[in-house]
Amino acid sequence: MTEPDPAADPLEEARARYREERAKRLRTDGLDQFQQLRGEFAEFDRDPFADPDFTRDPVERDVDVVIVGAGFAGMLTAARLRERGVEDFLILDKAGDFGGTWYWNRYPGCMCDVESYTYLPLLEETGYMPSMKYAGAAEIFAYCQVIGKHFDLYPRALFQTIVDTATWDDDAARWVVHTSRGDVLHARFLVTAGGILSKAKLPGIPGIEDFQGDTFHTSRWDYGVTGGGPTEEMDRLGDKRVGIIGTGATSVQVVPQLARAAREVFVFQRTPSAVGVRDNGPTDEAWFRSLEPGWQAERIRNFTEAVTGKHPDRNLVADGWTEVMWDDTQSAGATPEEAEALERSDFDTMEAIRRRVDEVVEDPTTAEALKPWYGKHCKRVCFHDEYLPAFNEPHVHLVDTQGRGVERVTADGVVVDGVEYPLDVLIFASGFEVTTDLDQRLGFDPVGRGGVSMSGRWHDGAHTLHGVLSAEFPNMCMISIVQAGFGTNFLHFLSESAGHVSWLISTCLQDDIRTIEATPEAEEAWHAVLISEAVKIADYSINCTPGYYNSEQGNNPKARRNLTYTGSLVDYVDHLERWREQPGFPGARVVHDGS
Ligand code: NDP
């Protein structure tokens, strides 16, 4: 049999190229290639925004609910609890205010990459109108404070406070939470809302600790070094050579700003991002004011349907996301013909993205290096109108590492392929932990019944019902993507989870339920659902270039259990809804007060 001639069919040619590029990027150390912000890098995790001299007296309270995390998940849970009449709760966060991601990420150019009208929660409740289709980070952070005030959450918030331990007291049926400020909180329910991309990571590049210039991670942007601010131009880089490691969604937003401000910019690339058209613009106020009550929930669901292959009759958002993700091409086709049609659709979408690079980037070698050679579901697609043009500036240099990553960091700069690039400032746009153990990302290891820790019971990976309840951890509700939904619009997932958790807690309080937890049998049944979804996309995923979507293609022994629900988020939401509609909390072990 003769091998097909790749030149004869662009799809065949692309298949070969995808394999080739993936092979360059494969490595054996998986998630271990990254390091945490510890030891000499602890300074990278310091809060540059909060008052370092802040003190307060320790709090001792017995409350209905302690919520850990004051980002959108925590705020939404709190808002929904209040709507359901649950008033007795506290929200804890190590940050100095509400906001989560939007508290920490203040890098220049930061904005939501999903349309504001579907991304910003509670717009109907607060009456707030986002100024732009894709709002900037400063506005979103300010909006978090609007939510905090609207729902009167500030009096219930303990900021600059880190949970040290959370331990279940079975006799009292309470979680006992100790914090870094000496608080001792007793709570009937514990909600862990620690964020999805909240724990920054650094690459384990040899010599990374040697760099003598200024250096920081994008999630703790150091305006002391760069000058300017989230909404002001940076004014201290005019004579500086700035390097940035990473070309993911964050870097795509940062690079155009660096290009504007710095003498020279070096962008160190391992895998290029797919960058589609953004087309941002101000909100049409007349349109916004004309929206009928209930519009936001409908729009949010419609967007998720549109980007998960559900082909809704109307495409309400109609932006780059819905265009690129309209067909879900990850699932194995029912027939070889269907499989090829899906592959071709994916290829056509990515070809359009690659063509855009040629149209925008003038230097052919740079353009070639900026083209993504992988399927559209392999990495989060980016949308930006200034990133690619930045590479036409003579002082902006793409340093392509051919999938291998930066070779070494020295006292003076960064080495790739034996060439040292001297730098004054080195910025890490190296992302966040996503699929590491939940207790590692939470920063504390909950201790359930009988002294069993989460890391102990989950030694082989997560055990949950819907990602929310877990056996031996009574009255603990988790909001995280571990064994739970995931989707393009994180806020859709967080809103649904927060709604679910607040319903669960308020129902238990009303019905005098003392404890609720998953049964191990229900956990296994849910795990089977997760696996049945995961196998549908297994072939696609394995052929992807490594990244955080597929745990870097590493050999993680817990990967079989630390899954997300890989079907459409609307189907995950339907699972939760169906569960709530059934009487008696199926799959949960429930103990009533006095029983
Ligand atoms: P990512 O994990 O997407 O990107 C990290 C980057 O660092 C990648 O380009 C990665 O390369 C690179 N990298 C890692 N190690 C090395 C190395 N040794 N040498 C060279 N490069 C290296 O993180 P981001 O912060 O960009 O984005 C994370 C997520 O945050 C996004 O996917 C998105 O979900 C969210 N986000 C949302 C935004 C919004 O809504 N406003 C904006 C920004 C982020 P490689 O690809 O090869 O692994």
mmCIF file of C-alpha atoms in Angstrom, residues 177-447:
data_model
loop_
_atom_site.group_PDB
_atom_site.id
_atom_site.type_symbol
_atom_site.label_atom_id
_atom_site.label_comp_id
_atom_site.label_asym_id
_atom_site.label_seq_id
_atom_site.Cartn_x
_atom_site.Cartn_y
_atom_site.Cartn_z
ATOM 1 C CA VAL A 177 -11.872 26.731 60.869
ATOM 2 C CA HIS A 178 -8.630 28.241 62.156
ATOM 3 C CA THR A 179 -7.093 31.142 60.280
ATOM 4 C CA SER A 180 -3.855 33.054 59.990
ATOM 5 C CA ARG A 181 -5.417 35.883 62.045
ATOM 6 C CA GLY A 182 -6.210 33.670 65.011
ATOM 7 C CA ASP A 183 -9.898 33.310 64.151
ATOM 8 C CA VAL A 184 -11.767 30.251 65.364
ATOM 9 C CA LEU A 185 -14.930 29.808 63.344
ATOM 10 C CA HIS A 186 -17.507 27.077 63.833
ATOM 11 C CA ALA A 187 -19.729 26.509 60.837
ATOM 12 C CA ARG A 188 -22.520 24.098 59.952
ATOM 13 C CA PHE A 189 -21.427 24.268 56.324
ATOM 14 C CA LEU A 190 -18.103 24.867 54.653
ATOM 15 C CA VAL A 191 -18.023 26.082 51.051
ATOM 16 C CA THR A 192 -14.688 25.888 49.282
ATOM 17 C CA ALA A 193 -14.739 28.466 46.501
ATOM 18 C CA GLY A 194 -11.000 28.765 46.002
ATOM 19 C CA GLY A 195 -10.990 29.637 42.320
ATOM 20 C CA ILE A 196 -10.237 27.843 39.079
ATOM 21 C CA LEU A 197 -7.041 29.545 37.971
ATOM 22 C CA SER A 198 -5.929 31.043 41.241
ATOM 23 C CA LYS A 199 -2.598 29.462 42.025
ATOM 24 C CA ALA A 200 0.131 30.844 39.823
ATOM 25 C CA LYS A 201 2.915 28.535 38.676
ATOM 26 C CA LEU A 202 6.418 29.030 37.365
ATOM 27 C CA PRO A 203 8.308 26.892 34.895
ATOM 28 C CA GLY A 204 11.168 24.909 36.397
ATOM 29 C CA ILE A 205 13.698 26.452 34.026
ATOM 30 C CA PRO A 206 17.339 25.892 35.056
ATOM 31 C CA GLY A 207 18.830 29.056 36.568
ATOM 32 C CA ILE A 208 15.432 30.709 36.990
ATOM 33 C CA GLU A 209 16.477 31.967 40.430
ATOM 34 C CA ASP A 210 19.651 33.586 39.070
ATOM 35 C CA PHE A 211 18.097 36.486 37.184
ATOM 36 C CA GLN A 212 19.322 39.763 38.676
ATOM 37 C CA GLY A 213 16.933 42.176 36.958
ATOM 38 C CA ASP A 214 13.339 42.884 37.960
ATOM 39 C CA THR A 215 11.035 39.916 37.679
ATOM 40 C CA PHE A 216 7.442 38.979 38.541
ATOM 41 C CA HIS A 217 4.452 36.840 37.523
ATOM 42 C CA THR A 218 1.640 38.470 35.551
ATOM 43 C CA SER A 219 -0.868 37.758 38.338
ATOM 44 C CA ARG A 220 1.087 40.084 40.656
ATOM 45 C CA TRP A 221 1.988 42.795 38.156
ATOM 46 C CA ASP A 222 4.636 45.089 39.591
ATOM 47 C CA TYR A 223 3.717 48.620 38.521
ATOM 48 C CA GLY A 224 6.580 49.802 40.730
ATOM 49 C CA VAL A 225 8.878 48.384 38.034
ATOM 50 C CA THR A 226 6.876 49.217 34.926
ATOM 51 C CA GLY A 227 5.249 52.479 35.993
ATOM 52 C CA GLY A 228 1.669 53.279 35.037
ATOM 53 C CA GLY A 229 -1.284 51.279 36.285
ATOM 54 C CA PRO A 230 -4.099 49.040 35.089
ATOM 55 C CA THR A 231 -5.647 51.972 33.238
ATOM 56 C CA GLU A 232 -2.564 54.187 32.756
ATOM 57 C CA GLU A 233 0.240 53.715 30.265
ATOM 58 C CA MET A 234 3.422 52.204 31.694
ATOM 59 C CA ASP A 235 6.047 54.943 31.822
ATOM 60 C CA ARG A 236 9.180 53.326 33.267
ATOM 61 C CA LEU A 237 10.033 50.904 30.475
ATOM 62 C CA GLY A 238 11.113 53.393 27.812
ATOM 63 C CA ASP A 239 14.776 52.438 28.210
ATOM 64 C CA LYS A 240 14.216 48.798 29.207
ATOM 65 C CA ARG A 241 14.610 45.440 27.486
ATOM 66 C CA VAL A 242 11.652 43.380 28.638
ATOM 67 C CA GLY A 243 11.270 39.623 28.235
ATOM 68 C CA ILE A 244 8.038 37.706 28.686
ATOM 69 C CA ILE A 245 7.902 33.920 28.987
ATOM 70 C CA GLY A 246 4.648 32.385 27.802
ATOM 71 C CA THR A 247 2.241 33.104 24.967
ATOM 72 C CA GLY A 248 -1.101 32.004 26.442
ATOM 73 C CA ALA A 249 -4.248 34.095 26.958
ATOM 74 C CA THR A 250 -2.523 36.389 29.452
ATOM 75 C CA SER A 251 0.506 37.096 27.290
ATOM 76 C CA VAL A 252 -1.692 37.786 24.275
ATOM 77 C CA GLN A 253 -3.253 40.646 26.243
ATOM 78 C CA VAL A 254 0.020 41.880 27.762
ATOM 79 C CA VAL A 255 2.350 41.908 24.744
ATOM 80 C CA PRO A 256 0.634 44.802 22.886
ATOM 81 C CA GLN A 257 0.941 46.915 26.038
ATOM 82 C CA LEU A 258 4.624 46.076 26.441
ATOM 83 C CA ALA A 259 5.130 46.880 22.767
ATOM 84 C CA ARG A 260 3.729 50.338 23.439
ATOM 85 C CA ALA A 261 5.908 51.001 26.469
ATOM 86 C CA ALA A 262 9.247 49.203 26.291
ATOM 87 C CA ARG A 263 12.435 49.895 24.365
ATOM 88 C CA GLU A 264 12.631 46.256 23.298
ATOM 89 C CA VAL A 265 10.326 43.322 23.881
ATOM 90 C CA PHE A 266 11.342 39.655 23.650
ATOM 91 C CA VAL A 267 8.445 37.196 23.584
ATOM 92 C CA PHE A 268 9.632 33.671 24.437
ATOM 93 C CA GLN A 269 7.247 31.221 22.834
ATOM 94 C CA ARG A 270 6.894 27.495 23.370
ATOM 95 C CA THR A 271 3.522 26.904 21.690
ATOM 96 C CA PRO A 272 1.770 29.643 19.717
ATOM 97 C CA SER A 273 -1.777 30.569 20.698
ATOM 98 C CA ALA A 274 -4.605 30.558 18.189
ATOM 99 C CA VAL A 275 -5.648 34.206 17.962
ATOM 100 C CA GLY A 276 -8.991 35.093 16.393
ATOM 101 C CA VAL A 277 -10.731 38.428 15.793
ATOM 102 C CA ARG A 278 -11.820 40.327 18.939
ATOM 103 C CA ASP A 279 -13.817 43.257 17.590
ATOM 104 C CA ASN A 280 -14.387 44.968 20.918
ATOM 105 C CA GLY A 281 -16.550 48.051 21.198
ATOM 106 C CA PRO A 282 -18.672 50.131 23.566
ATOM 107 C CA THR A 283 -22.006 48.839 24.779
ATOM 108 C CA ASP A 284 -24.998 50.024 22.801
ATOM 109 C CA GLU A 285 -26.949 51.522 25.671
ATOM 110 C CA ALA A 286 -30.300 51.556 23.857
ATOM 111 C CA TRP A 287 -29.921 47.849 23.097
ATOM 112 C CA PHE A 288 -28.845 47.052 26.656
ATOM 113 C CA ARG A 289 -31.776 48.948 28.163
ATOM 114 C CA SER A 290 -34.187 47.191 25.825
ATOM 115 C CA LEU A 291 -33.346 43.702 27.137
ATOM 116 C CA GLU A 292 -36.314 41.942 28.720
ATOM 117 C CA PRO A 293 -36.203 40.502 32.252
ATOM 118 C CA GLY A 294 -34.595 37.078 32.279
ATOM 119 C CA TRP A 295 -32.341 38.018 29.370
ATOM 120 C CA GLN A 296 -29.076 37.257 31.136
ATOM 121 C CA ALA A 297 -29.734 33.645 32.092
ATOM 122 C CA GLU A 298 -31.005 33.025 28.562
ATOM 123 C CA ARG A 299 -27.960 34.672 26.980
ATOM 124 C CA ILE A 300 -25.528 32.784 29.210
ATOM 125 C CA ARG A 301 -27.082 29.432 28.377
ATOM 126 C CA ASN A 302 -27.364 30.315 24.702
ATOM 127 C CA PHE A 303 -23.649 31.191 24.570
ATOM 128 C CA THR A 304 -22.654 27.901 26.175
ATOM 129 C CA GLU A 305 -24.920 26.010 23.774
ATOM 130 C CA ALA A 306 -23.336 27.868 20.874
ATOM 131 C CA VAL A 307 -19.778 27.001 21.911
ATOM 132 C CA THR A 308 -20.466 23.373 22.775
ATOM 133 C CA GLY A 309 -21.945 22.170 19.514
ATOM 134 C CA LYS A 310 -25.588 22.417 20.584
ATOM 135 C CA HIS A 311 -26.415 24.622 17.595
ATOM 136 C CA PRO A 312 -29.132 26.772 19.204
ATOM 137 C CA ASP A 313 -31.724 28.241 16.788
ATOM 138 C CA ARG A 314 -30.505 31.754 17.537
ATOM 139 C CA ASN A 315 -26.907 32.725 18.220
ATOM 140 C CA LEU A 316 -27.399 35.636 20.600
ATOM 141 C CA VAL A 317 -23.750 36.508 21.209
ATOM 142 C CA ALA A 318 -22.470 35.890 17.671
ATOM 143 C CA ASP A 319 -18.816 36.678 18.325
ATOM 144 C CA GLY A 320 -15.477 35.037 17.577
ATOM 145 C CA TRP A 321 -16.055 32.362 20.199
ATOM 146 C CA THR A 322 -19.377 31.221 18.796
ATOM 147 C CA GLU A 323 -17.996 31.239 15.279
ATOM 148 C CA VAL A 324 -14.882 29.222 16.122
ATOM 149 C CA MET A 325 -16.480 26.785 18.559
ATOM 150 C CA TRP A 326 -19.849 26.343 16.800
ATOM 151 C CA ASP A 327 -19.099 22.719 15.883
ATOM 152 C CA ASP A 328 -17.936 20.445 18.660
ATOM 153 C CA THR A 329 -15.270 18.518 16.817
ATOM 154 C CA GLN A 330 -13.841 16.600 19.765
ATOM 155 C CA SER A 331 -16.227 13.678 19.876
ATOM 156 C CA ALA A 332 -15.467 10.605 17.853
ATOM 157 C CA GLY A 333 -17.791 10.503 14.842
ATOM 158 C CA ALA A 334 -20.326 7.681 14.604
ATOM 159 C CA THR A 335 -18.984 6.682 11.168
ATOM 160 C CA PRO A 336 -15.627 7.209 9.453
ATOM 161 C CA GLU A 337 -17.322 9.762 7.179
ATOM 162 C CA GLU A 338 -18.650 11.712 10.157
ATOM 163 C CA ALA A 339 -15.272 11.551 11.879
ATOM 164 C CA GLU A 340 -13.594 12.985 8.803
ATOM 165 C CA ALA A 341 -16.227 15.718 8.465
ATOM 166 C CA LEU A 342 -15.565 16.777 12.061
ATOM 167 C CA GLU A 343 -11.835 16.763 11.510
ATOM 168 C CA ARG A 344 -12.233 18.826 8.353
ATOM 169 C CA SER A 345 -14.417 21.355 10.142
ATOM 170 C CA ASP A 346 -11.772 21.711 12.875
ATOM 171 C CA PHE A 347 -9.042 21.999 10.256
ATOM 172 C CA ASP A 348 -10.946 24.700 8.330
ATOM 173 C CA THR A 349 -11.379 26.755 11.504
ATOM 174 C CA MET A 350 -7.709 26.508 12.387
ATOM 175 C CA GLU A 351 -6.703 27.235 8.778
ATOM 176 C CA ALA A 352 -8.644 30.499 8.965
ATOM 177 C CA ILE A 353 -6.747 31.359 12.135
ATOM 178 C CA ARG A 354 -3.442 30.489 10.498
ATOM 179 C CA ARG A 355 -4.362 32.549 7.409
ATOM 180 C CA ARG A 356 -5.028 35.526 9.664
ATOM 181 C CA VAL A 357 -1.420 35.314 10.860
ATOM 182 C CA ASP A 358 -0.213 35.584 7.260
ATOM 183 C CA GLU A 359 -2.551 38.487 6.611
ATOM 184 C CA VAL A 360 -1.393 40.468 9.648
ATOM 185 C CA VAL A 361 2.240 39.604 10.309
ATOM 186 C CA GLU A 362 4.595 41.057 7.712
ATOM 187 C CA ASP A 363 7.759 39.012 8.281
ATOM 188 C CA PRO A 364 7.154 35.518 6.823
ATOM 189 C CA THR A 365 9.451 33.720 9.299
ATOM 190 C CA THR A 366 7.737 35.342 12.276
ATOM 191 C CA ALA A 367 4.330 34.638 10.760
ATOM 192 C CA GLU A 368 5.203 30.975 10.266
ATOM 193 C CA ALA A 369 6.333 30.660 13.877
ATOM 194 C CA LEU A 370 3.113 32.240 15.187
ATOM 195 C CA LYS A 371 0.854 29.683 13.514
ATOM 196 C CA PRO A 372 -0.852 27.181 15.804
ATOM 197 C CA TRP A 373 -0.632 23.615 14.544
ATOM 198 C CA TYR A 374 -3.134 21.764 16.692
ATOM 199 C CA GLY A 375 -6.879 21.262 16.951
ATOM 200 C CA LYS A 376 -9.148 24.056 18.148
ATOM 201 C CA HIS A 377 -10.142 22.248 21.368
ATOM 202 C CA CYS A 378 -6.538 21.627 22.461
ATOM 203 C CA LYS A 379 -5.941 25.021 24.078
ATOM 204 C CA ARG A 380 -8.101 27.957 24.972
ATOM 205 C CA VAL A 381 -8.476 30.006 21.799
ATOM 206 C CA CYS A 382 -7.575 33.689 22.216
ATOM 207 C CA PHE A 383 -9.200 36.671 20.544
ATOM 208 C CA HIS A 384 -7.248 39.871 20.148
ATOM 209 C CA ASP A 385 -6.758 42.555 17.520
ATOM 210 C CA GLU A 386 -3.411 43.986 18.648
ATOM 211 C CA TYR A 387 -1.348 40.925 19.549
ATOM 212 C CA LEU A 388 -0.350 39.807 16.052
ATOM 213 C CA PRO A 389 0.254 43.370 14.739
ATOM 214 C CA ALA A 390 2.641 43.946 17.677
ATOM 215 C CA PHE A 391 5.121 41.635 15.935
ATOM 216 C CA ASN A 392 5.330 44.100 13.028
ATOM 217 C CA GLU A 393 7.026 46.572 15.351
ATOM 218 C CA PRO A 394 10.801 46.489 14.841
ATOM 219 C CA HIS A 395 11.465 46.442 18.596
ATOM 220 C CA VAL A 396 9.203 43.420 19.270
ATOM 221 C CA HIS A 397 11.006 40.105 18.813
ATOM 222 C CA LEU A 398 9.455 36.661 18.788
ATOM 223 C CA VAL A 399 11.887 34.099 20.167
ATOM 224 C CA ASP A 400 10.440 30.767 19.130
ATOM 225 C CA THR A 401 11.767 27.869 21.194
ATOM 226 C CA GLN A 402 10.450 25.212 18.782
ATOM 227 C CA GLY A 403 8.263 23.614 21.437
ATOM 228 C CA ARG A 404 11.179 23.043 23.781
ATOM 229 C CA GLY A 405 10.726 26.050 26.056
ATOM 230 C CA VAL A 406 13.336 28.386 27.411
ATOM 231 C CA GLU A 407 16.665 26.614 27.840
ATOM 232 C CA ARG A 408 18.089 28.557 30.764
ATOM 233 C CA VAL A 409 17.815 31.758 32.717
ATOM 234 C CA THR A 410 21.020 33.574 33.647
ATOM 235 C CA ALA A 411 21.811 36.560 35.848
ATOM 236 C CA ASP A 412 21.470 38.778 32.775
ATOM 237 C CA GLY A 413 18.741 37.268 30.683
ATOM 238 C CA VAL A 414 17.260 34.247 28.971
ATOM 239 C CA VAL A 415 18.967 31.623 26.833
ATOM 240 C CA VAL A 416 17.302 29.886 23.884
ATOM 241 C CA ASP A 417 19.218 27.632 21.517
ATOM 242 C CA GLY A 418 22.500 28.736 23.047
ATOM 243 C CA VAL A 419 21.799 32.432 22.421
ATOM 244 C CA GLU A 420 21.530 34.716 25.440
ATOM 245 C CA TYR A 421 18.977 37.531 25.277
ATOM 246 C CA PRO A 422 20.029 40.192 27.826
ATOM 247 C CA LEU A 423 17.065 41.676 29.706
ATOM 248 C CA ASP A 424 16.316 44.311 32.326
ATOM 249 C CA VAL A 425 12.885 42.927 33.210
ATOM 250 C CA LEU A 426 11.669 39.338 32.987
ATOM 251 C CA ILE A 427 7.929 38.644 33.220
ATOM 252 C CA PHE A 428 6.437 35.206 33.722
ATOM 253 C CA ALA A 429 3.138 34.699 31.882
ATOM 254 C CA SER A 430 3.431 31.022 32.735
ATOM 255 C CA GLY A 431 -0.118 30.394 33.903
ATOM 256 C CA PHE A 432 -1.786 28.690 36.821
ATOM 257 C CA GLU A 433 -2.236 25.282 38.361
ATOM 258 C CA VAL A 434 -5.393 23.698 36.993
ATOM 259 C CA THR A 435 -5.229 19.944 37.420
ATOM 260 C CA THR A 436 -3.056 19.616 40.520
ATOM 261 C CA ASP A 437 -4.606 18.249 43.736
ATOM 262 C CA LEU A 438 -7.455 20.362 45.061
ATOM 263 C CA ASP A 439 -6.010 20.642 48.581
ATOM 264 C CA GLN A 440 -2.773 21.971 47.072
ATOM 265 C CA ARG A 441 -4.690 24.651 45.239
ATOM 266 C CA LEU A 442 -6.931 25.468 48.199
ATOM 267 C CA GLY A 443 -3.902 25.908 50.425
ATOM 268 C CA PHE A 444 -5.384 23.761 53.209
ATOM 269 C CA ASP A 445 -6.248 20.104 53.503
ATOM 270 C CA PRO A 446 -9.793 19.703 54.913
ATOM 271 C CA VAL A 447 -10.004 17.057 57.636
#
